[in-house]
Tab-separated table of C-alpha atoms and ligand atoms in Angstrom:
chain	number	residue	atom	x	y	z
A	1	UNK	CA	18.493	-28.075	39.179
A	2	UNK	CA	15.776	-25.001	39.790
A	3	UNK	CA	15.412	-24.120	35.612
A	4	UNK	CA	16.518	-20.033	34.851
A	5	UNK	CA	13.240	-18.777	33.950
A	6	UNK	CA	13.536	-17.229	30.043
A	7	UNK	CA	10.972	-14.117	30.682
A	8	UNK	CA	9.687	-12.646	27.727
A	9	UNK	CA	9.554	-9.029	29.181
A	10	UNK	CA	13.317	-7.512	28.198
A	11	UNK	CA	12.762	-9.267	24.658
A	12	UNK	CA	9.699	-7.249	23.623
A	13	UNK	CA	11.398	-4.213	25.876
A	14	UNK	CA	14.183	-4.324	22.723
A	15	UNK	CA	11.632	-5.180	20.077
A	16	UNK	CA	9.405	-2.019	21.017
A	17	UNK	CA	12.527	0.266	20.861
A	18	UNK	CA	12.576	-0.784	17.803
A	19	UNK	CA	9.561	-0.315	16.996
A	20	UNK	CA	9.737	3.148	18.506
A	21	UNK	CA	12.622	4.204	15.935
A	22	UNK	CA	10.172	2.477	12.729
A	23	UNK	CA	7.471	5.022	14.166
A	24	UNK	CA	9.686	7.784	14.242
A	25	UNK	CA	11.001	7.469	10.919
A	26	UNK	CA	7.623	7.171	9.333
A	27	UNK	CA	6.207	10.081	11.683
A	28	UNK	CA	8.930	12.167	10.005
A	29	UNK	CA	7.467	11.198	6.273
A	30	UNK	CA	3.678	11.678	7.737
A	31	UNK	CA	2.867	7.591	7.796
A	32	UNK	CA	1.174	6.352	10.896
A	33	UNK	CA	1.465	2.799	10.521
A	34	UNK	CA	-1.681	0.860	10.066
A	35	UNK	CA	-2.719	-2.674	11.454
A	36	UNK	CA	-6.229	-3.793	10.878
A	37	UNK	CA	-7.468	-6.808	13.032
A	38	UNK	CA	-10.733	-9.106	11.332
A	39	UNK	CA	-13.054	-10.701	13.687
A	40	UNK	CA	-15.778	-12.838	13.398
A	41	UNK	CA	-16.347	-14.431	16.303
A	42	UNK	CA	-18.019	-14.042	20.238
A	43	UNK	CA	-15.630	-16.014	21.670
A	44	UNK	CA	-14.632	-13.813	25.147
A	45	UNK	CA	-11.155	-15.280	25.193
A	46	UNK	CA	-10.407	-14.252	21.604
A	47	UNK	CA	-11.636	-10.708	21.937
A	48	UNK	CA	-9.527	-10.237	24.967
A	49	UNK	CA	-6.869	-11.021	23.064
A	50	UNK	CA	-7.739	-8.580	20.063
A	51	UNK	CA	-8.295	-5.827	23.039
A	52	UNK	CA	-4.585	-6.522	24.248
A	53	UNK	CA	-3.185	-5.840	20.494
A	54	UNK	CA	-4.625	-2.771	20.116
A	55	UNK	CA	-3.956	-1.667	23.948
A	56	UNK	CA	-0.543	-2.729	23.008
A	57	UNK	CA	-0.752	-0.497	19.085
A	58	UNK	CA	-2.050	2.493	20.979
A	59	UNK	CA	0.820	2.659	23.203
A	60	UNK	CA	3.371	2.178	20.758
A	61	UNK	CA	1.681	4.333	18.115
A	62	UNK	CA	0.512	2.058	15.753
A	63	UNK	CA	-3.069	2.598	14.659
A	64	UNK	CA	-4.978	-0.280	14.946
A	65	UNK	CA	-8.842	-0.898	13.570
A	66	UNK	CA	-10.523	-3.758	14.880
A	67	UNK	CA	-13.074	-5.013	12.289
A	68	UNK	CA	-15.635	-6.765	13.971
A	69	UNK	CA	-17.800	-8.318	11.531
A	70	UNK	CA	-20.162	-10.776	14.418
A	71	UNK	CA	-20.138	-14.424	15.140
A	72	UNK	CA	-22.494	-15.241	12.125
A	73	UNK	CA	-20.562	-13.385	9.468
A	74	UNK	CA	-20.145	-15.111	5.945
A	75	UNK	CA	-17.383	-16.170	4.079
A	76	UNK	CA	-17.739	-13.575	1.381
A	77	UNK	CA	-18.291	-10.795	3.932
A	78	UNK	CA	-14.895	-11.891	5.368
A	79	UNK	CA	-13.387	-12.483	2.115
A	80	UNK	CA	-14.539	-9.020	0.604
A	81	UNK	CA	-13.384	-7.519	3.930
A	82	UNK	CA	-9.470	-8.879	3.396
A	83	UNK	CA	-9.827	-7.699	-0.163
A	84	UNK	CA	-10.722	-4.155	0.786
A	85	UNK	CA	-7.935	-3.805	3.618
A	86	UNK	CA	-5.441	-5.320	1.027
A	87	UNK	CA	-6.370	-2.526	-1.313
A	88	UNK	CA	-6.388	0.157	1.561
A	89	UNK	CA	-3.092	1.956	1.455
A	90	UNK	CA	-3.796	3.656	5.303
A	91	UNK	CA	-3.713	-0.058	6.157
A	92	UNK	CA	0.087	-1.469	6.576
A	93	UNK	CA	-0.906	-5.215	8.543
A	94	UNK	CA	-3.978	-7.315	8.140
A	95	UNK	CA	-4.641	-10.284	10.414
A	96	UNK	CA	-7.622	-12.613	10.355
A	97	UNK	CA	-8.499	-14.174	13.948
A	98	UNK	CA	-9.372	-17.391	14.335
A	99	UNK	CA	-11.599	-18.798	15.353
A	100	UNK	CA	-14.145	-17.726	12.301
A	101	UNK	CA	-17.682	-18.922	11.774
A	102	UNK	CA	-18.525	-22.362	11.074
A	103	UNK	CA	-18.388	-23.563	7.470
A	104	UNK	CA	-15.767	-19.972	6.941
A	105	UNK	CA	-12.849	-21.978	4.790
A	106	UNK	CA	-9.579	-20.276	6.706
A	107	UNK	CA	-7.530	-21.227	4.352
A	108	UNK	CA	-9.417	-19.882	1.318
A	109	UNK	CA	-9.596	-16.441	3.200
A	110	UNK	CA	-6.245	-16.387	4.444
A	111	UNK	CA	-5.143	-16.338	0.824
A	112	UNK	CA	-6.630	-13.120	0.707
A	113	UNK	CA	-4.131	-11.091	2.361
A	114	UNK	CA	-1.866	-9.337	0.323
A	115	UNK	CA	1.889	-11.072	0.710
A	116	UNK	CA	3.338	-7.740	1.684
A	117	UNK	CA	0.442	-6.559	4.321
A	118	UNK	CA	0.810	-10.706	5.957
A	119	UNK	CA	2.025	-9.701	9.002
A	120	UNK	CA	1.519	-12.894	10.860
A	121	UNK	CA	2.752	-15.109	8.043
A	122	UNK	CA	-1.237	-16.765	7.833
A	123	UNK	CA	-1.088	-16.853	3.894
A	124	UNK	CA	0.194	-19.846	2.698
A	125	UNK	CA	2.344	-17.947	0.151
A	126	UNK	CA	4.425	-16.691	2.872
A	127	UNK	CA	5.143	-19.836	4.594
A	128	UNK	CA	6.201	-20.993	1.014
A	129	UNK	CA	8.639	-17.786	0.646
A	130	UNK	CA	9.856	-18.541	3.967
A	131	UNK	CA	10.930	-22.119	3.080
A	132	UNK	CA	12.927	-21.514	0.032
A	133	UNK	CA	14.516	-18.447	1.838
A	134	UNK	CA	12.804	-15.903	0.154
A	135	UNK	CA	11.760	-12.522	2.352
A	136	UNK	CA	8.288	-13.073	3.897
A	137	UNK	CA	7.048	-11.968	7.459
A	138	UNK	CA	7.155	-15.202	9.903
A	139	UNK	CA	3.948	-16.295	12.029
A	140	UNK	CA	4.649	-13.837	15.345
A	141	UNK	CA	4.189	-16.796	17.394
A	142	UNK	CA	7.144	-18.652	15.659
A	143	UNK	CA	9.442	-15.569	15.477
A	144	UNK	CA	8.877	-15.301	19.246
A	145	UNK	CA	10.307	-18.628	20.052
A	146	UNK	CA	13.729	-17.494	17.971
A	147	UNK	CA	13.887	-14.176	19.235
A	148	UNK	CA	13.896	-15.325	23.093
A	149	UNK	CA	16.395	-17.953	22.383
A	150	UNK	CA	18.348	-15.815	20.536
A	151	UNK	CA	17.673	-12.767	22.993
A	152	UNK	CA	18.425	-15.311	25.890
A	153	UNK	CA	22.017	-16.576	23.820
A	154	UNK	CA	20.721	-20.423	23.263
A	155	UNK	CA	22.946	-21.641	20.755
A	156	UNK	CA	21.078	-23.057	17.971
A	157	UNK	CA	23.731	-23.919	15.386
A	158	UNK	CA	24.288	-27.632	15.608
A	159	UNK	CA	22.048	-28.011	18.550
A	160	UNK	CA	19.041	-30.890	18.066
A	161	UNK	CA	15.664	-28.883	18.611
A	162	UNK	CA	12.290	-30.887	19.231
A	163	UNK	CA	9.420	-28.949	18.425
A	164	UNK	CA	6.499	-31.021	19.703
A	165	UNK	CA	3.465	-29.126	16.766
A	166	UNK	CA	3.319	-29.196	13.226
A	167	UNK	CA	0.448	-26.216	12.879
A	168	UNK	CA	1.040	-23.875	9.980
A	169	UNK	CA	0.990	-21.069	12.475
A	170	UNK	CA	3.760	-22.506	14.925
A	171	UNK	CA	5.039	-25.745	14.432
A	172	UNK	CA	5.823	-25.333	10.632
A	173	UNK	CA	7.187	-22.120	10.524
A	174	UNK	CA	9.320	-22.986	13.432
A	175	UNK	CA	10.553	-25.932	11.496
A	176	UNK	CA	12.497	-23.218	8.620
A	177	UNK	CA	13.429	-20.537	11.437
A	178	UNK	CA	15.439	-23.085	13.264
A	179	UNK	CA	16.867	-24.673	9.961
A	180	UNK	CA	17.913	-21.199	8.762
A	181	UNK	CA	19.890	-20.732	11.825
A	182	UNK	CA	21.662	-24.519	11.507
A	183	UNK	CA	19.557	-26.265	14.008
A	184	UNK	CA	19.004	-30.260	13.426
A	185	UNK	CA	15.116	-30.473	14.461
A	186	UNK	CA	12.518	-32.822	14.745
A	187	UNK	CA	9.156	-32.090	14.691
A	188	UNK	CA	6.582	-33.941	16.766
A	189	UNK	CA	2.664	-34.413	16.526
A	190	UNK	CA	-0.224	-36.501	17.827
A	191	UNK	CA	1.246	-39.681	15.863
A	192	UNK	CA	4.915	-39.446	17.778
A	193	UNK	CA	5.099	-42.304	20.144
A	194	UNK	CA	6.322	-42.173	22.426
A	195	UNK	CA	6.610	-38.221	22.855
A	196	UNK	CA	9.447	-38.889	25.119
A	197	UNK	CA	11.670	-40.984	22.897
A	198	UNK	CA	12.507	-37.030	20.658
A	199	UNK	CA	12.094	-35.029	22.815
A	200	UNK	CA	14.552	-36.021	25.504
A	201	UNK	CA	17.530	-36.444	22.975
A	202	UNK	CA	17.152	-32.515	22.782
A	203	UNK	CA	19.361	-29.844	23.534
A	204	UNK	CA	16.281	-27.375	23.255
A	205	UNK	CA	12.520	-28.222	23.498
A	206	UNK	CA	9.513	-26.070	22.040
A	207	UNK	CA	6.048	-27.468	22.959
A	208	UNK	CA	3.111	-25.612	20.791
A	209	UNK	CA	0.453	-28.020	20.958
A	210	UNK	CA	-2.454	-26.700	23.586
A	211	UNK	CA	-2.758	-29.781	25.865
A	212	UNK	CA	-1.671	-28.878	29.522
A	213	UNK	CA	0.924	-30.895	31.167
A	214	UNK	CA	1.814	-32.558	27.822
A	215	UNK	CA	5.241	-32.649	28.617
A	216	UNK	CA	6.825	-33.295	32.089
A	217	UNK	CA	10.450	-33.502	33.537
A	218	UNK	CA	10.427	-37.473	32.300
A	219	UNK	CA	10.196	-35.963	28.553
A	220	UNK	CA	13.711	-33.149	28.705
A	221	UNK	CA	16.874	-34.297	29.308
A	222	UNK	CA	18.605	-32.790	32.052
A	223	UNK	CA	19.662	-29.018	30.909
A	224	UNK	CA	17.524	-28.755	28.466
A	225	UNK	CA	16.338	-25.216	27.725
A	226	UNK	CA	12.344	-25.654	27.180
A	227	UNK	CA	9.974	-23.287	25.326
A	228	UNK	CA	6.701	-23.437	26.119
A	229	UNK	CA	4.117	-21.628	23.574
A	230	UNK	CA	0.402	-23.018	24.740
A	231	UNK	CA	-1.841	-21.336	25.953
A	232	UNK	CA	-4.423	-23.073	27.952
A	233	UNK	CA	-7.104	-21.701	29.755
A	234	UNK	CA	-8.223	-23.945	32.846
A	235	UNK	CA	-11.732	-24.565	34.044
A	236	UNK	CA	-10.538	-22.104	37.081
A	237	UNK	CA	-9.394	-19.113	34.502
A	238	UNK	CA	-5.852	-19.929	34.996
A	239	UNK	CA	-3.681	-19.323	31.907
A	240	UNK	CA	-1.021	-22.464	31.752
A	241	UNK	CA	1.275	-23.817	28.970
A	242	UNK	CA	1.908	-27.285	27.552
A	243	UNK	CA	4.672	-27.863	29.874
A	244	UNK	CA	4.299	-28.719	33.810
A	245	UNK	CA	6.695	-25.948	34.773
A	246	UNK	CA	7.589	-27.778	38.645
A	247	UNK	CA	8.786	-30.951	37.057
A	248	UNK	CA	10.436	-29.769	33.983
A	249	UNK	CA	11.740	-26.991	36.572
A	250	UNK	CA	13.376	-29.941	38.062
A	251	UNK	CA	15.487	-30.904	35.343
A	252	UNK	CA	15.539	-28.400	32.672
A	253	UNK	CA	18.392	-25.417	32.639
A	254	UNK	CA	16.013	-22.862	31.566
A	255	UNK	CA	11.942	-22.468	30.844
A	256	UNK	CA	9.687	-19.735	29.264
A	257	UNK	CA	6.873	-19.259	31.954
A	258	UNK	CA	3.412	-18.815	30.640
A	259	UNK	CA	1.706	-16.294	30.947
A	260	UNK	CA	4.933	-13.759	30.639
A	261	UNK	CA	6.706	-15.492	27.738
A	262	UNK	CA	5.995	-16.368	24.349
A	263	UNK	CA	2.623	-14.499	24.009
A	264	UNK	CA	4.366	-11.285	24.973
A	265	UNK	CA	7.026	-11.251	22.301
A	266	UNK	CA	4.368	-12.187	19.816
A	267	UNK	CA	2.051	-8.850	20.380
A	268	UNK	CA	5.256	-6.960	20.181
A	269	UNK	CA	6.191	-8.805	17.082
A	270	UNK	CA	3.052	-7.869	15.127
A	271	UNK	CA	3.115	-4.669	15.756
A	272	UNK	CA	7.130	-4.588	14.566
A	273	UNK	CA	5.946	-6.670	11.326
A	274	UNK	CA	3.514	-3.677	10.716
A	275	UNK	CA	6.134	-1.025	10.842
A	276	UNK	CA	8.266	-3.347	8.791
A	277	UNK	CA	5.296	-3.420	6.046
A	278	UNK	CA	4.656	0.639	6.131
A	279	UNK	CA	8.521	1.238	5.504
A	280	UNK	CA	8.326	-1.446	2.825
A	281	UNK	CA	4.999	0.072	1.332
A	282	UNK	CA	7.385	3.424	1.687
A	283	UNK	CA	10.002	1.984	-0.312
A	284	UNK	CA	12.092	0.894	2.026
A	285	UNK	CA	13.941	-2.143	1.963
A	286	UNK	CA	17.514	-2.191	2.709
A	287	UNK	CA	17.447	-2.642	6.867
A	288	UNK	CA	13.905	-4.097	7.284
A	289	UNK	CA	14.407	-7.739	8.577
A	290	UNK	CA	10.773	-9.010	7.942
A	291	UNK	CA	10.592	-12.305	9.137
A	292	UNK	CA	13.774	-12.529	11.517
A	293	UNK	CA	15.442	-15.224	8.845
A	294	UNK	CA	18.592	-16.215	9.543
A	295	UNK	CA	22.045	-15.610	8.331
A	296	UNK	CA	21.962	-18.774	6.201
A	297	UNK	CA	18.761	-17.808	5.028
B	1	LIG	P1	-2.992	-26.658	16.637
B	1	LIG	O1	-3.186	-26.091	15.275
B	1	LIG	O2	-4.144	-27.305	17.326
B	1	LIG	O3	-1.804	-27.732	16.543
B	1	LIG	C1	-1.475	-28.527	17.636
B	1	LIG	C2	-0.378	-29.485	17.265
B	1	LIG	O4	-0.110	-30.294	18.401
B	1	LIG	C3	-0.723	-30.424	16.112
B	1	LIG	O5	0.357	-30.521	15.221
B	1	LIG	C4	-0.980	-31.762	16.800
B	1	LIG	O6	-0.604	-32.900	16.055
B	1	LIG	C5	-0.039	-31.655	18.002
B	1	LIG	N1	-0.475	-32.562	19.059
B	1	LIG	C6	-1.712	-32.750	19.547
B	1	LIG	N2	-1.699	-33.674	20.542
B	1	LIG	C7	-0.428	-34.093	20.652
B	1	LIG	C8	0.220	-35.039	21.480
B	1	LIG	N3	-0.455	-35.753	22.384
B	1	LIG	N4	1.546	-35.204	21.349
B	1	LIG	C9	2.246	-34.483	20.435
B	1	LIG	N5	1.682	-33.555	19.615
B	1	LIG	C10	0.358	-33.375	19.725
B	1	LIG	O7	-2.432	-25.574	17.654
B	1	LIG	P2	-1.558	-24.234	17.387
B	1	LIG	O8	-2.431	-23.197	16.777
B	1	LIG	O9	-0.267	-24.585	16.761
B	1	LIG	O10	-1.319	-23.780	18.891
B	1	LIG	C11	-0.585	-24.584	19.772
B	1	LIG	C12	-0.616	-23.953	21.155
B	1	LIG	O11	0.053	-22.704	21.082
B	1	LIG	C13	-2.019	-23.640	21.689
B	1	LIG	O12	-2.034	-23.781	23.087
B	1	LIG	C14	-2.212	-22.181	21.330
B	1	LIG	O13	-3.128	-21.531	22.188
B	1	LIG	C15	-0.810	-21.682	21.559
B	1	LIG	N6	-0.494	-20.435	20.840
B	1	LIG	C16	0.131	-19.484	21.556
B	1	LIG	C17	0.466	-18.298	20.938
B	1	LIG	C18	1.205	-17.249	21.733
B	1	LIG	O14	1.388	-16.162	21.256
B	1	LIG	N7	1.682	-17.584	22.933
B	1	LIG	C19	0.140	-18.079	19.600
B	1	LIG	C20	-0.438	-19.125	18.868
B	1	LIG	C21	-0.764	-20.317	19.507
B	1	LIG	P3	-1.365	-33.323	14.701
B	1	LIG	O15	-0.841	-32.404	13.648
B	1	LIG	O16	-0.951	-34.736	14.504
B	1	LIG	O17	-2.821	-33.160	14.956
């Protein structure tokens, strides 16, 4: 079996119309729709990836502000920052890159972000509204994994799902996406031994983790569809996922190739979460869909 590959180019295509309509129908009541970005770090890879969200907010007419506070900001200069953009009305989105300064309590400052400007789902309240089925705006990275399975007709209702990653940002989220849309799923970590024995009983297979190779054509059963969200950058610049693609190739029915998959739903995803939040900061509520929940949600 040679796995379908599960591109993530026509998803964010249809998420970015989208988008396009949210922009027009604020540009008609004079809102451009604001997403600020918080930095505090010199870490190249992580400020390429700031660049490529507001490339991708200029383009689709989103105004984004990268806040660049330096690599030896302090926690109160961070936290102060979050307080002001929560306060600013021009500003629809905030999100706080990691990685942040040493001794900078993430947690602590994610907190800071206003519920209805949390447009990665990073404050802990919104993972807790997301649980009990309450409206909240998912982690992008988790909403991407739905939205190409969904985009790419996986059925999830009554399938077993083994999401290897239990991060708050992935893993977690994941966890209520997939419930809300009647999925049985396991979730793995670094204590699951062996790996193999949960995730080869699935019908569908997400690996978030950040380890390349971590999972291999001996771990999926055969027709599996597998999802691969890490990101890993090699010694040699290469970008690679979690997954060996050639072996799981092998054996899988369809695979999300990185780069070209998850990561490029997710950029389009913030930047729909931010139109989501202007309309909502508009008053509008009736046909936002923040967090992609599902119908049993
Ligand atoms: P993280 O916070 O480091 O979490 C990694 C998870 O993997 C943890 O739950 C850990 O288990 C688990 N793990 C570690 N070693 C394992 C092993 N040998 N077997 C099974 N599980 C293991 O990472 P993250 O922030 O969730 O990110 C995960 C990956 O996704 C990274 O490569 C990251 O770059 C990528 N990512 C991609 C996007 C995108 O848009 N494409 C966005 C966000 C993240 P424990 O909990 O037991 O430690």
């Amino acid at each position: 079996m040679t796995a379908r590959r599960l591109t993530g180019g026509p998803v964010a295509q249809r998420i970015r119309a989208e988008i396009d309509d949210n922009v027009s129908t604020l540009g008609r009541r004079g809102t451009v729709p604001g997403l600020a970005v918080v930095v505090a770090t010199d870490n190249e890879a992580t400020l390429w990836y700031v660049r490529s969200i507001a490339r991708a907010a200029d383009k689709a007419g989103v105004r984004c502000t990268v806040v660049d506070l330096g690599a030896d900001a302090g926690e109160d200069e961070i936290a102060s920052t979050l307080t002001l953009l929560s306060e600013d009305e021009e500003v629809h989105g905030i999100i706080l890159q990691t990685p942040l300064p040493p001794g900078a309590a993430v947690d602590e400052l994610v907190a800071r972000i206003s519920a209805a400007k949390d447009v990665d789902g990073a404050n802990p309240l919104s993972l807790g509204r997301l649980t009990v089925g309450q409206p909240a705006f998912a982690p992008a990275t988790a909403r991407a994994v739905v939205e190409i399975l969904e985009h790419y007709e996986v059925p999830l209702a009554g399938r077993h799902v083994s999401v290897v990653g239990r991060s708050a940002v992935v893993g977690k989220p994941l966890l209520q996406l997939l419930l809300q849309r009647d999925a049985t799923v396991t979730v793995c970590h670094s204590r699951s031994r062996p790996l193999e024995r949960y995730t080869s009983e699935a019908e569908v297979v997400v690996a978030a983790v950040g380890r390349p190779g971590l999972l291999t054509g001996a771990h999926v059963r055969s027709g599996a569809v597998v999802v691969d969200v890490g990101t890993n950058v090699l010694d040699s610049g290469d970008l690679v996922g979690d997954v060996e693609a050639d072996s799981t190739a092998e054996v899988a029915a369809a695979l999300t190739p990185v780069p070209g998959g998850v990561g490029t739903v997710t950029t389009a995803l913030l930047l729909l979460h931010t139109t989501h939040a202007a309309l909502q900061a508009g008053g509008e509520t009736a046909s936002v869909r923040m967090s992609g929940q599902g119908a049993s949600a």
